[in-house]
Coordinates of C-alpha atoms and ligand atoms in Angstrom, one line a residue:
M1 CA -16.5 -237.9 -28.2
D2 CA -14.9 -236.7 -31.3
L3 CA -15.2 -232.7 -31.2
S4 CA -12.4 -232.2 -34.1
K5 CA -15.0 -231.3 -37.0
A6 CA -15.8 -227.8 -35.5
G7 CA -12.1 -227.1 -36.2
E8 CA -12.3 -227.1 -40.0
A9 CA -15.1 -224.7 -39.8
V10 CA -13.2 -222.1 -38.3
A11 CA -11.3 -221.7 -41.7
A12 CA -14.7 -220.5 -43.2
V13 CA -15.3 -217.7 -40.6
K14 CA -14.5 -214.3 -42.3
A15 CA -13.6 -211.3 -40.3
G16 CA -16.3 -208.7 -39.8
G17 CA -15.3 -205.2 -39.0
L18 CA -18.8 -203.5 -38.9
D19 CA -17.6 -201.2 -41.7
G20 CA -20.2 -198.4 -42.1
V21 CA -22.8 -200.2 -39.6
V22 CA -24.5 -197.4 -37.6
V23 CA -24.7 -198.8 -34.0
A24 CA -26.0 -195.8 -32.1
D25 CA -27.2 -192.3 -32.7
T26 CA -25.2 -189.8 -30.9
A27 CA -25.0 -186.2 -30.2
L28 CA -21.4 -186.3 -29.1
S29 CA -19.2 -186.2 -32.1
E30 CA -19.5 -186.9 -35.9
V31 CA -16.7 -188.2 -38.0
D32 CA -17.1 -187.3 -41.8
G33 CA -14.6 -189.5 -43.5
E34 CA -15.1 -188.1 -47.0
A35 CA -14.9 -184.4 -46.1
G36 CA -12.2 -185.0 -43.2
R37 CA -14.2 -183.3 -40.8
L38 CA -14.6 -183.9 -37.0
V39 CA -17.4 -182.2 -35.1
I40 CA -17.5 -182.5 -31.2
A41 CA -20.8 -181.6 -29.7
G42 CA -21.5 -178.9 -32.3
H43 CA -17.9 -177.5 -32.8
D44 CA -15.3 -178.2 -35.4
V45 CA -12.2 -179.8 -33.8
E46 CA -10.2 -177.1 -35.4
A47 CA -12.3 -174.5 -33.6
I48 CA -11.9 -175.8 -29.9
A49 CA -8.4 -177.6 -30.0
G50 CA -6.2 -174.8 -28.5
R51 CA -8.9 -172.7 -27.5
A52 CA -10.9 -174.6 -25.0
S53 CA -9.4 -176.4 -22.1
F54 CA -9.6 -180.2 -21.4
E55 CA -12.0 -179.4 -18.6
E56 CA -14.2 -177.3 -20.7
V57 CA -14.5 -179.9 -23.2
C58 CA -15.3 -182.6 -20.6
A59 CA -18.1 -180.5 -19.3
L60 CA -19.5 -180.0 -22.7
L61 CA -19.3 -183.8 -23.6
W62 CA -20.6 -184.9 -20.2
R63 CA -23.7 -182.4 -20.2
V64 CA -24.6 -183.6 -23.8
G65 CA -24.0 -187.2 -22.8
L66 CA -26.2 -186.9 -19.7
G67 CA -28.8 -184.9 -21.6
A68 CA -28.3 -182.2 -18.9
P69 CA -29.0 -178.4 -19.0
A70 CA -26.1 -176.2 -19.9
D71 CA -25.5 -175.1 -16.3
A72 CA -25.8 -178.5 -14.7
V73 CA -22.3 -179.4 -15.5
R74 CA -20.1 -176.3 -15.2
P75 CA -16.3 -176.3 -16.3
E76 CA -15.1 -174.9 -13.2
A77 CA -16.7 -177.7 -11.2
V78 CA -15.5 -180.2 -13.6
R79 CA -12.0 -178.9 -13.2
A80 CA -12.3 -179.0 -9.2
A81 CA -13.6 -182.7 -9.5
I82 CA -10.9 -183.9 -11.9
A83 CA -8.4 -182.2 -9.4
E84 CA -10.1 -184.1 -6.5
G85 CA -9.8 -187.3 -8.6
R86 CA -6.1 -186.7 -8.8
V87 CA -5.6 -186.1 -5.3
G88 CA -7.9 -189.1 -4.4
A89 CA -6.1 -191.5 -6.7
H90 CA -2.6 -190.3 -5.4
A91 CA -3.6 -191.0 -1.8
R92 CA -4.5 -194.7 -3.2
L93 CA -1.3 -195.3 -4.7
S94 CA 0.1 -197.4 -2.0
E95 CA -3.0 -199.9 -2.2
L96 CA -2.5 -200.6 -5.9
G97 CA -0.3 -203.9 -5.2
D98 CA 1.7 -204.6 -8.4
A99 CA -0.7 -202.8 -10.9
L100 CA 1.8 -200.3 -12.0
A101 CA 4.6 -202.9 -12.2
S102 CA 3.9 -203.9 -15.9
D103 CA 6.4 -202.7 -18.6
D104 CA 3.5 -201.7 -20.7
G105 CA 1.8 -198.4 -19.7
S106 CA -1.5 -199.3 -21.0
S107 CA -1.5 -202.5 -19.1
A108 CA -0.5 -200.6 -16.0
L109 CA -3.1 -198.2 -16.5
R110 CA -5.9 -200.9 -17.0
A111 CA -4.9 -202.5 -13.7
A112 CA -4.6 -199.4 -11.8
T113 CA -7.9 -198.0 -13.0
A114 CA -9.5 -201.5 -12.1
H115 CA -8.7 -200.7 -8.6
L116 CA -11.0 -197.8 -8.7
G117 CA -13.9 -200.1 -8.7
L118 CA -12.9 -202.0 -5.6
R119 CA -14.8 -199.9 -3.2
G120 CA -17.4 -198.7 -5.6
A121 CA -16.4 -195.6 -7.4
A122 CA -19.8 -193.8 -7.6
K123 CA -21.3 -192.5 -4.4
K124 CA -25.2 -192.7 -4.1
G125 CA -27.0 -189.6 -4.9
E126 CA -23.8 -187.9 -6.6
A127 CA -24.0 -186.5 -10.0
P128 CA -22.8 -189.0 -12.5
W129 CA -20.3 -186.7 -13.9
I130 CA -18.6 -186.5 -10.6
E131 CA -17.6 -190.0 -11.0
F132 CA -16.3 -189.4 -14.6
A133 CA -14.2 -186.5 -13.3
H134 CA -12.8 -188.7 -10.5
I135 CA -11.8 -191.3 -13.1
A136 CA -10.4 -189.0 -15.4
G137 CA -8.2 -187.4 -12.7
A138 CA -7.2 -190.8 -11.4
L139 CA -5.8 -191.8 -15.1
A140 CA -3.5 -188.7 -15.1
V141 CA -2.0 -189.8 -11.8
F142 CA -1.8 -193.6 -12.8
A143 CA 0.1 -192.6 -15.8
A144 CA 2.6 -190.3 -14.4
A145 CA 3.1 -192.6 -11.4
W146 CA 3.9 -195.6 -13.9
A147 CA 6.2 -193.5 -15.9
R148 CA 8.0 -192.4 -12.8
R149 CA 8.2 -195.7 -11.3
G150 CA 9.9 -197.0 -14.6
A151 CA 12.5 -194.3 -14.2
G152 CA 13.0 -195.3 -10.7
A153 CA 11.6 -192.3 -9.3
A154 CA 8.8 -191.7 -6.7
A155 CA 5.2 -190.4 -7.7
I156 CA 4.7 -186.8 -7.2
A157 CA 1.7 -185.4 -5.5
P158 CA -0.9 -183.7 -7.7
D159 CA -1.3 -180.0 -7.5
P160 CA -5.1 -179.4 -7.4
S161 CA -5.0 -175.9 -8.3
L162 CA -3.7 -176.7 -11.8
G163 CA -5.7 -178.0 -14.8
Q164 CA -5.2 -181.5 -15.9
A165 CA -2.7 -181.0 -18.7
A166 CA -0.4 -178.8 -16.5
D167 CA -0.5 -181.1 -13.5
L168 CA -0.1 -184.0 -15.6
L169 CA 3.3 -182.6 -17.0
R170 CA 4.4 -181.5 -13.5
M171 CA 3.7 -184.9 -12.1
L172 CA 5.8 -186.3 -14.7
R173 CA 8.7 -183.7 -14.5
G174 CA 8.8 -183.0 -10.9
E175 CA 8.5 -179.4 -11.7
P176 CA 6.1 -177.2 -13.6
G177 CA 6.3 -177.7 -17.6
P178 CA 6.9 -174.7 -19.7
E179 CA 3.7 -172.8 -20.5
A180 CA 4.0 -173.7 -24.3
A181 CA 4.3 -177.6 -23.3
V182 CA 1.2 -177.3 -21.2
R183 CA -0.7 -175.6 -23.9
G184 CA 0.4 -178.3 -26.4
L185 CA -0.6 -181.0 -24.1
D186 CA -3.9 -179.4 -23.6
T187 CA -4.5 -179.1 -27.2
Y188 CA -3.7 -182.7 -27.6
L189 CA -6.2 -183.9 -24.8
V190 CA -9.0 -182.0 -26.4
T191 CA -8.1 -183.1 -29.9
V192 CA -8.4 -186.8 -28.9
A193 CA -11.3 -186.3 -26.6
D194 CA -14.0 -187.9 -28.7
H195 CA -14.3 -189.5 -32.1
G196 CA -17.4 -191.2 -33.1
M197 CA -17.9 -194.9 -32.5
N198 CA -14.1 -195.9 -32.4
A199 CA -13.3 -199.3 -31.1
S200 CA -12.5 -198.3 -27.5
T201 CA -15.8 -195.9 -27.3
F202 CA -17.8 -198.8 -28.7
T203 CA -16.2 -201.2 -26.2
A204 CA -17.1 -198.8 -23.2
R205 CA -20.7 -198.5 -24.6
V206 CA -21.0 -202.1 -25.0
V207 CA -20.1 -202.9 -21.4
A208 CA -22.1 -200.1 -20.0
S209 CA -25.2 -201.4 -21.9
T210 CA -25.2 -204.6 -19.9
G211 CA -25.8 -202.4 -16.6
S212 CA -22.3 -202.6 -15.7
D213 CA -20.4 -199.9 -13.7
T214 CA -18.5 -197.0 -15.2
V215 CA -15.2 -198.2 -14.0
S216 CA -15.7 -201.5 -15.6
A217 CA -16.5 -199.8 -18.9
V218 CA -13.4 -197.4 -18.8
V219 CA -11.3 -200.5 -18.1
A220 CA -12.4 -202.5 -20.9
A221 CA -12.0 -199.2 -23.1
I222 CA -8.3 -199.0 -22.1
G223 CA -8.0 -202.6 -23.2
A224 CA -9.3 -201.8 -26.6
L225 CA -7.4 -198.6 -27.0
K226 CA -3.9 -200.3 -26.5
G227 CA -4.0 -202.3 -29.5
P228 CA -1.7 -201.0 -32.4
L229 CA -4.5 -200.7 -34.8
H230 CA -6.3 -198.2 -32.5
G231 CA -4.3 -196.2 -29.8
G232 CA -1.0 -198.2 -29.7
A233 CA 0.5 -196.6 -33.0
P234 CA 2.1 -193.3 -31.9
G235 CA 5.1 -195.0 -30.1
P236 CA 5.9 -197.0 -33.3
V237 CA 5.6 -193.9 -35.4
L238 CA 8.4 -192.2 -33.2
D239 CA 10.4 -195.5 -33.7
M240 CA 9.9 -195.0 -37.5
L241 CA 11.0 -191.5 -37.5
D242 CA 14.0 -192.6 -35.6
G243 CA 14.7 -195.4 -37.9
V244 CA 14.2 -192.9 -41.1
G245 CA 16.6 -190.5 -39.4
D246 CA 17.0 -188.3 -42.2
P247 CA 14.4 -187.0 -44.7
A248 CA 16.5 -188.2 -47.6
R249 CA 16.0 -191.7 -46.6
A250 CA 12.3 -191.4 -46.1
A251 CA 11.2 -192.8 -49.4
S252 CA 13.7 -196.0 -49.5
W253 CA 12.8 -196.5 -45.8
I254 CA 9.0 -196.7 -46.4
D255 CA 9.6 -198.9 -49.5
E256 CA 11.6 -201.4 -47.7
E257 CA 8.9 -201.8 -44.9
L258 CA 5.9 -202.1 -47.3
S259 CA 7.9 -204.7 -49.3
A260 CA 8.6 -206.5 -46.1
G261 CA 4.6 -206.6 -45.7
R262 CA 4.6 -204.2 -42.5
R263 CA 2.2 -201.5 -42.1
I264 CA 3.2 -197.8 -41.9
M265 CA 2.0 -196.8 -38.5
G266 CA 0.1 -193.4 -38.5
M267 CA -1.2 -194.1 -41.9
G268 CA -4.6 -195.1 -43.0
H269 CA -7.9 -194.9 -41.3
R270 CA -11.2 -197.0 -41.4
I271 CA -13.2 -193.8 -41.9
Y272 CA -11.1 -191.0 -43.2
R273 CA -10.5 -191.0 -47.0
V274 CA -8.7 -187.8 -46.7
R275 CA -6.2 -186.5 -44.2
D276 CA -7.4 -187.1 -40.7
P277 CA -8.3 -183.5 -39.6
R278 CA -6.7 -184.2 -36.2
A279 CA -3.3 -184.8 -37.9
A280 CA -3.5 -181.0 -39.2
V281 CA -4.4 -179.8 -35.6
L282 CA -1.6 -181.5 -33.9
E283 CA 0.9 -180.7 -36.7
K284 CA 0.2 -177.1 -36.0
A285 CA 0.5 -177.5 -32.4
A286 CA 3.9 -179.2 -32.9
G287 CA 5.0 -176.1 -35.1
E288 CA 4.0 -173.9 -32.3
L289 CA 6.1 -175.7 -29.8
E290 CA 9.0 -175.7 -32.0
R291 CA 8.7 -171.8 -32.6
A292 CA 8.6 -171.5 -28.8
G293 CA 11.7 -173.3 -28.8
V294 CA 10.7 -176.4 -26.5
A295 CA 10.6 -179.0 -29.1
T296 CA 13.0 -181.3 -30.5
R297 CA 13.5 -180.7 -34.5
R298 CA 11.3 -183.7 -35.7
L299 CA 8.7 -181.9 -37.5
E300 CA 10.5 -181.6 -40.8
L301 CA 11.5 -185.3 -40.8
A302 CA 7.8 -186.3 -40.0
R303 CA 6.4 -184.2 -43.1
A304 CA 9.0 -185.9 -45.2
V305 CA 8.2 -189.3 -44.1
E306 CA 4.3 -188.5 -44.3
R307 CA 4.9 -187.3 -48.0
A308 CA 6.9 -190.4 -48.7
A309 CA 4.5 -192.8 -47.0
E310 CA 1.5 -191.1 -48.8
A311 CA 3.1 -191.6 -52.1
A312 CA 4.0 -195.0 -51.7
L313 CA 0.7 -196.0 -50.3
A314 CA -1.2 -194.3 -53.1
S315 CA 1.0 -196.3 -55.8
R316 CA 0.4 -199.6 -53.9
H317 CA -3.3 -198.9 -53.1
P318 CA -4.5 -196.7 -55.9
D319 CA -8.3 -197.4 -54.9
R320 CA -7.8 -197.0 -51.2
P321 CA -6.5 -193.4 -49.9
L322 CA -4.3 -193.9 -47.1
K323 CA -3.3 -190.7 -45.4
A324 CA -2.0 -189.6 -42.1
N325 CA -4.2 -190.4 -39.1
V326 CA -4.3 -188.7 -35.7
E327 CA -1.4 -190.9 -34.4
F328 CA 1.3 -189.6 -36.8
Y329 CA 1.4 -186.0 -35.3
T330 CA 0.6 -187.3 -32.0
A331 CA 4.0 -188.7 -31.8
V332 CA 5.7 -185.6 -32.8
L333 CA 3.7 -183.4 -30.6
L334 CA 3.9 -185.6 -27.4
D335 CA 7.6 -186.1 -27.9
A336 CA 7.9 -182.3 -28.2
V337 CA 5.9 -181.9 -25.0
G338 CA 8.4 -184.0 -23.3
L339 CA 6.6 -187.4 -22.9
S340 CA 8.4 -190.6 -23.4
R341 CA 7.1 -192.8 -26.2
T342 CA 6.0 -195.4 -23.8
L343 CA 3.5 -192.9 -22.4
F344 CA 1.8 -192.1 -25.7
T345 CA -1.0 -194.5 -25.4
P346 CA -1.7 -193.8 -21.6
A347 CA -1.8 -190.1 -22.5
F348 CA -4.5 -191.0 -25.3
A349 CA -6.5 -192.6 -22.6
V350 CA -6.2 -189.6 -20.4
G351 CA -7.6 -187.5 -23.2
R352 CA -10.3 -190.0 -24.6
V353 CA -11.8 -190.9 -21.2
A354 CA -13.6 -187.7 -21.7
G355 CA -15.7 -189.2 -24.7
W356 CA -15.7 -192.7 -22.9
C357 CA -17.6 -191.3 -20.1
A358 CA -19.9 -189.2 -22.0
H359 CA -20.8 -192.2 -24.4
I360 CA -21.4 -194.3 -21.3
A361 CA -23.9 -191.7 -20.1
E362 CA -25.6 -191.4 -23.4
G363 CA -25.9 -195.2 -24.0
R364 CA -27.4 -195.4 -20.3
R365 CA -30.1 -192.9 -21.4
V366 CA -30.9 -195.2 -24.4
G367 CA -30.9 -198.0 -21.9
R368 CA -30.8 -200.8 -24.3
L369 CA -28.5 -203.8 -24.3
V370 CA -26.2 -203.8 -27.1
R371 CA -26.2 -207.4 -28.4
P372 CA -25.7 -207.7 -32.2
A373 CA -26.1 -211.1 -34.2
S374 CA -23.8 -213.3 -35.7
R375 CA -24.2 -215.7 -38.7
Y376 CA -23.4 -219.5 -37.9
V377 CA -20.9 -221.0 -40.5
G378 CA -20.1 -224.2 -38.6
P379 CA -21.3 -227.7 -39.3
P380 CA -24.9 -228.6 -38.4
P381 CA -25.4 -231.0 -35.5
G382 CA -24.8 -234.5 -36.5
A383 CA -23.4 -233.6 -39.8
Ligands
LIG401 N1 0.3 -199.3 -44.1 C1 0.4 -200.1 -45.1 N2 -0.6 -200.6 -45.7 C2 -1.9 -200.3 -45.1 C3 -1.9 -199.5 -44.1 C4 -0.8 -198.9 -43.7 N3 -0.8 -198.0 -42.6 N4 -3.2 -199.2 -43.8 C5 -4.1 -200.1 -44.6 N5 -3.3 -200.6 -45.4 C6 -3.6 -201.5 -46.5 C7 -4.0 -203.0 -45.9 O1 -3.0 -203.8 -45.7 C8 -5.0 -203.3 -47.0 O2 -4.5 -203.8 -48.1 P1 -4.8 -205.1 -48.8 O3 -6.2 -204.8 -49.4 O4 -3.7 -205.5 -49.8 O5 -5.0 -206.3 -47.9 C9 -5.5 -202.1 -47.4 O6 -4.9 -201.0 -47.3 C10 -7.0 -201.6 -46.9 O7 -6.8 -201.8 -45.4 P2 -7.7 -202.3 -44.4 O8 -7.0 -203.2 -43.4 O9 -9.0 -202.6 -45.0 O10 -8.1 -200.9 -43.6 P3 -8.8 -200.8 -42.3 O11 -9.9 -199.9 -42.3 O12 -9.1 -202.1 -41.6 O13 -7.6 -200.3 -41.4 C11 -6.3 -199.1 -39.9 C12 -7.4 -199.0 -40.8 C13 -6.1 -197.8 -39.1 C14 -6.3 -200.3 -39.0 C15 -5.1 -199.4 -40.9 O14 -4.9 -198.2 -41.8 C16 -3.8 -199.4 -40.1 O15 -3.4 -200.7 -39.7 N6 -3.0 -198.3 -40.0 C17 -1.7 -198.4 -39.3 C18 -2.0 -198.4 -37.6 C19 -2.4 -197.0 -37.3 O16 -1.8 -196.0 -37.6 N7 -3.4 -197.1 -36.4 C20 -4.0 -195.9 -35.7 C21 -5.4 -195.6 -36.2 S1 -6.1 -194.1 -35.9

């Protein structure tokens, strides 16, 4: 049988990015790309980042996602359950086989998280947000254990009396992090907690819509997050800053990259036509860290590179505003907090799992299989 003719049709397939297609109603977050505004469950991101803790934002998102009354998901209970998740995950590190052996932190996180489903993560009769909290806690433990393993060091047991940001830093460093760094990391986790129908959140919702379990949906979301067009950009942003080195070289460096046909990481966004509001939140948080004396002095360089990139992109794409996105200052902030660049994307997952779980819950309430259509452009049978 000759099956070669379908191969020619492949060339006719155009990429579809679902630009502007509304795939769900949500009460969880709104991204206004024209105004540069991000609202998380009724709060501007600028109003909650740096003020609410990661646990408080988890409680808010999970309550809204579940459609539960305000007192049904209390922040203190969420904090305790996330801590319980860290303790449980640490106890199971020896059962992960080679899951943490990957050179890539996101791949390790994906493999380790998959183990949570082996015994069934959710207990019967338990409120669904407890499973969300256990998964969230586990992600921090896996990320820290992977980083320490890479450095040839043993994993450090969590301290359940601490919040997620403080304990993540502690598990990475082997000692408590400076207060300013803890605050910076907490601000980061809140800033990235949810962001409309981004690719990983959509992935989680699609998987959950089939009736599949929460762990499977989160594992799939981690897989979507790790790509450089989504959550994989901040490490390369730091590489870029290192490559530029001196603010005076920013314009020529950017020009060379663009002339070579490469994209500038941390610039551009599918939705935002102005600067990503999260870039401003994270830039400010990085500035506070510098003032507190815990940070390396990359901020000035980053600002120069951003200015050069924005100008170069504007001249090459006058009709398509391409400004800094969340990843640009994520790189500066997480570096200042003391995370290695290989951990940036796993840290993104530690924050975004809040939104993934909330969307999984919201999608389950809708209860409808997500199953879009495609247009067949191949040859007709017998042609
Ligand atoms: N550097 C250089 N050129 C860029 C660019 C960037 N960061 N972002 C977009 N462009 C260019 C594209 O090459 C395209 O040019 P063309 O029309 O000549 O082919 C044009 O701008 C439109 O880009 P498009 O691919 O339609 O935008 P998108 O909505 O699909 O892409 C991103 C959005 C985020 C994927 C894209 O801006 C990007 O790749 N950014 C860098 C990676 C990054 O920072 N990811 C984190 C996102 S939060």
